[in-house]
Short mmCIF file of C-alpha atoms in Angstrom, two decimals:
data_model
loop_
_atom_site.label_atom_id
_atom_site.label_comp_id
_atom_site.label_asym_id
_atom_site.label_seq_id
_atom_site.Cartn_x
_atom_site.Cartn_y
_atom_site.Cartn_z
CA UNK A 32 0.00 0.00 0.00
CA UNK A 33 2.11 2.79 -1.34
CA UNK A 34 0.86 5.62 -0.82
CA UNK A 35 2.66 8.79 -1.47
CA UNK A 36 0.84 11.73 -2.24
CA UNK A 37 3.09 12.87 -4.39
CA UNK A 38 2.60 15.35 -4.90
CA UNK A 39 1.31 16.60 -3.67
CA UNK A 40 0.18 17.57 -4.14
CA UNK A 41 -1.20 19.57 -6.20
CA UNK A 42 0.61 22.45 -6.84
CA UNK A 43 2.38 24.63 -8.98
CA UNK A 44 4.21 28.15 -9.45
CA UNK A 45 5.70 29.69 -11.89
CA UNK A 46 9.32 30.48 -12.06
CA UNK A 47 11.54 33.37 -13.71
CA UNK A 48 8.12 34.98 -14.28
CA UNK A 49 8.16 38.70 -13.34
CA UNK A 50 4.00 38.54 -12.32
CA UNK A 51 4.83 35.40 -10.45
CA UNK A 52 4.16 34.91 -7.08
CA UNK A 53 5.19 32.70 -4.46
CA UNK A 54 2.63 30.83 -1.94
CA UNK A 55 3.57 28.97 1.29
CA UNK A 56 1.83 25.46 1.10
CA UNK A 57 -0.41 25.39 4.23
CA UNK A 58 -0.36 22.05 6.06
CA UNK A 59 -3.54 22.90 7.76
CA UNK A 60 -5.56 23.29 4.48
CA UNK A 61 -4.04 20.70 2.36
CA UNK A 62 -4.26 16.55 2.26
CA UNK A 63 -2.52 13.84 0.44
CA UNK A 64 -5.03 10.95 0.14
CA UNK A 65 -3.76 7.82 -0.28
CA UNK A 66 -5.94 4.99 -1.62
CA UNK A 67 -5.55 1.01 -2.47
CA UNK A 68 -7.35 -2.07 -2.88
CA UNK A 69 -7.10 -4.71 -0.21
CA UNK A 70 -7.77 -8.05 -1.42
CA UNK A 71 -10.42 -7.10 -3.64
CA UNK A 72 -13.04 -6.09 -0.72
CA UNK A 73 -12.53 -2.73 0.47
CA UNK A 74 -10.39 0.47 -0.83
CA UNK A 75 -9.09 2.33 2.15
CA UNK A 76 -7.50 5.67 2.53
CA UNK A 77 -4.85 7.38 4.39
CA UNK A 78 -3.48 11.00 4.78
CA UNK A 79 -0.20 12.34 4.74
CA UNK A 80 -0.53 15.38 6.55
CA UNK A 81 2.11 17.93 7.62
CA UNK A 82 2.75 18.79 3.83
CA UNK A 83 5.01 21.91 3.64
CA UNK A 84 6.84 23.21 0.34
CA UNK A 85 6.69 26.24 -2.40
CA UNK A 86 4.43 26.72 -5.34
CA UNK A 87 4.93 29.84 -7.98
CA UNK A 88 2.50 30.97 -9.89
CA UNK A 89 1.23 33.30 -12.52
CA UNK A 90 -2.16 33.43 -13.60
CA UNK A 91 -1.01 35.04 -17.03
CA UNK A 92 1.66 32.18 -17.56
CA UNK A 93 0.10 28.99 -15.79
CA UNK A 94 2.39 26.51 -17.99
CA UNK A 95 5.54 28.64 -16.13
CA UNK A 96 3.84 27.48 -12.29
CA UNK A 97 6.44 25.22 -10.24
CA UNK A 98 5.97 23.29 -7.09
CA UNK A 99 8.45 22.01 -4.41
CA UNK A 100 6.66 19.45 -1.66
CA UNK A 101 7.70 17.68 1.13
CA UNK A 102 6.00 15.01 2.59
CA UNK A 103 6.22 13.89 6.31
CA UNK A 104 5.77 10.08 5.92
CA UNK A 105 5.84 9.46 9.62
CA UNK A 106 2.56 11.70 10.06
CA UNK A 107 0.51 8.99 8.20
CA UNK A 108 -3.01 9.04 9.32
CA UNK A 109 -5.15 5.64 8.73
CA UNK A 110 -7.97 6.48 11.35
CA UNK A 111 -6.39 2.43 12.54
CA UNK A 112 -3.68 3.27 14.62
CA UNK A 113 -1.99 -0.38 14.22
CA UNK A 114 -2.18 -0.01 10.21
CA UNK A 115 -0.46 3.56 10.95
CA UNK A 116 2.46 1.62 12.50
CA UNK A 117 2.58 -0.95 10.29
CA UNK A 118 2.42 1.62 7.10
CA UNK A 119 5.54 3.52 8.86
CA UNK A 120 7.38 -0.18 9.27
CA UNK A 121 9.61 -1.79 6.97
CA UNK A 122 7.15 -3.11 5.38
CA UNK A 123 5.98 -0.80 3.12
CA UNK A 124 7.48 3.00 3.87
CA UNK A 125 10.21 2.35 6.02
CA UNK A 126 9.58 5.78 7.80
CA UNK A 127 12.62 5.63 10.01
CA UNK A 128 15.05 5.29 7.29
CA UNK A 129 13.13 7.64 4.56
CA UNK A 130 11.06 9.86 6.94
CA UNK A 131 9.56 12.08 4.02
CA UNK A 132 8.91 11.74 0.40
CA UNK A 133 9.33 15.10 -1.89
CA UNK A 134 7.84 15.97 -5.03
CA UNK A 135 9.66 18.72 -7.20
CA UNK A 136 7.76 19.77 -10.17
CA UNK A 137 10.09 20.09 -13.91
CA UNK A 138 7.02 21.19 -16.53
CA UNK A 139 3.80 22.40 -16.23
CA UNK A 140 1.48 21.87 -19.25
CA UNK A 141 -2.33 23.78 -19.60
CA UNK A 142 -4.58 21.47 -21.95
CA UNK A 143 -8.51 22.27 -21.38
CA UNK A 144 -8.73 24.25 -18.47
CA UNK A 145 -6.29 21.86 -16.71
CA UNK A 146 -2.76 21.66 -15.55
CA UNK A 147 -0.54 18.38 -16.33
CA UNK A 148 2.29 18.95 -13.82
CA UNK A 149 4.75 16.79 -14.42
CA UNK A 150 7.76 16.16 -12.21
CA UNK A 151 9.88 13.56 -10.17
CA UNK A 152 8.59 11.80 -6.89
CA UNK A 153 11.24 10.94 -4.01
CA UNK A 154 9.69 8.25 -2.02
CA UNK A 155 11.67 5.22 -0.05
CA UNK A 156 14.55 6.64 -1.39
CA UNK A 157 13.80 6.24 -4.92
CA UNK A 158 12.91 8.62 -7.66
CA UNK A 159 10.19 8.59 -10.30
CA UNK A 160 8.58 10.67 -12.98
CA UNK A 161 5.48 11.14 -11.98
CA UNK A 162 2.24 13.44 -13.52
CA UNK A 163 -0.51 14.91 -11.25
CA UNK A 164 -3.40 15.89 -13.11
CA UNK A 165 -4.27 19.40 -11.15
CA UNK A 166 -7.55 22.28 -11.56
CA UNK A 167 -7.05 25.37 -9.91
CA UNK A 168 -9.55 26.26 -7.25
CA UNK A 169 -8.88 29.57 -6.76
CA UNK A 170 -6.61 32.78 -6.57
CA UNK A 171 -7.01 35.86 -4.43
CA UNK A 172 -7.15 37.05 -1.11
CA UNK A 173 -8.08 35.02 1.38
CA UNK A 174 -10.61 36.83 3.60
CA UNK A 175 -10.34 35.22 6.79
CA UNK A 176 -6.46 35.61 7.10
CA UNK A 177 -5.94 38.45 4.42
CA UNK A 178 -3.26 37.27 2.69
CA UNK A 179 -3.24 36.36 -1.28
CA UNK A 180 -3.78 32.66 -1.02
CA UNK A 181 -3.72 29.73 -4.13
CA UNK A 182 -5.49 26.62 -3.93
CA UNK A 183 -5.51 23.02 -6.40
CA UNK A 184 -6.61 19.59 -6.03
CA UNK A 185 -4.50 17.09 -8.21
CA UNK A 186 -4.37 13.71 -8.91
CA UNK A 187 -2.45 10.66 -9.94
CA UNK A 188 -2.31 6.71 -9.85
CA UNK A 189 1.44 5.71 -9.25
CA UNK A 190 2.87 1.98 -8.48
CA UNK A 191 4.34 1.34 -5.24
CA UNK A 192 6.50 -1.09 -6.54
CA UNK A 193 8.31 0.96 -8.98
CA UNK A 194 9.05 2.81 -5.67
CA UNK A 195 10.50 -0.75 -4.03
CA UNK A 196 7.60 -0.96 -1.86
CA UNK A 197 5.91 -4.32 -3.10
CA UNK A 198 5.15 -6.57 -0.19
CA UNK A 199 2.10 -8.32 -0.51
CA UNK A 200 1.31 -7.16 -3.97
CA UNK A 201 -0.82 -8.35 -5.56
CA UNK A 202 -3.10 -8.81 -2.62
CA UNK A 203 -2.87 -5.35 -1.53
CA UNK A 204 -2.90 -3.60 -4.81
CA UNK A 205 0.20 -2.29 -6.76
CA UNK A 206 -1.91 0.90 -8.18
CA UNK A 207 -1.87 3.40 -5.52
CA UNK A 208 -4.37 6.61 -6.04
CA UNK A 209 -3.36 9.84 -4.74
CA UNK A 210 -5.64 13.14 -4.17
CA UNK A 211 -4.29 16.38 -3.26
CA UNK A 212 -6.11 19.22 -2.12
CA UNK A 213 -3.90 22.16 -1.00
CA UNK A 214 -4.16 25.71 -0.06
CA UNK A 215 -1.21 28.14 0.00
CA UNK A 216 -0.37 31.46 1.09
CA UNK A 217 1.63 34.64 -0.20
CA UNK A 218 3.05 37.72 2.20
CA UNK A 219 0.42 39.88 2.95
#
């Protein structure tokens, strides 16, 4: 059960853009859901939270957006405490010896209202292309805390084995989902 949001998440920024602007991933407003199939009768999920990193962005150049993310794989969140430990074993992410997983973004494509953010995934201590499929949410201020704020949810189906993370495949399914939902935050 790999599960590494990748990507987080969902994000992006643009870079070398003079109307670009840099946002402060919020770990407080933003998930990385995990999800598998276990033995063909259920699909569960878990959350990475804790997800800090950078995304740059400029609404007039969205293909220019970047996105740094790292991933705290120790704060994995099951809702079954002894499937926590046993996701953070050697097992499956081996949290004590690769205690987060980071997702750096190298091209950002628009195609129909979407972003294809492509970059490489750092998980178990290998790295793998990887694309999220993301939609912006939103860009402005952010009334509550009054600060320009960004938000995305992205997606992508990675294999956990491709990441050396393979025990009981195929019982517990190679094909790992991930969902991102993220908001970040610019200077005020």
């Amino acid at each position: 059960m790999k599960l590494l949001p990748i990507a987080l998440l969902s994000l992006l920024a643009a870079a070398g853009s003079v109307n670009a602007a840099d946002y402060k991933i919020d770990p407080g407003h933003t998930m990385v859901l995990a999800s598998w199939n276990h033995a063909g009768y259920s699909n569960p999920t878990a959350n990475f939270t804790g997800a800090t990193g950078t995304i740059r962005y400029d609404e007039k150049s969205p293909e220019k957006a970047s996105v740094e993310v790292i991933i705290p794989i120790d704060q994995v969140q099951s809702f079954v405490p002894e499937l926590n430990d046993h996701l953070k074993s050697a097992d499956f992410f081996d949290a004590q010896k690769y205690p987060t997983a980071t997702f750096k973004s190298t091209k950002v494509m628009l195609k129909d209202g979407h972003l294809k953010v492509m970059g490489n995934l750092t998980l178990h201590g290998v790295t793998k292309p990887v694309t999220l499929k993301a939609k912006l949410n939103k860009v402005g201020i952010q009334e509550m805390m009054k600060v320009p704020a960004i938000g995305f949810d992205a997606s992508t189906t990675i294999s956990r084995s491709a990441f050396g993370i393979s025990k009981y495949v195929p019982m517990i399914s190679d094909e790992i989902e991930l969902r991102i939902t993220t908001e970040a935050h610019g200077d005020k």
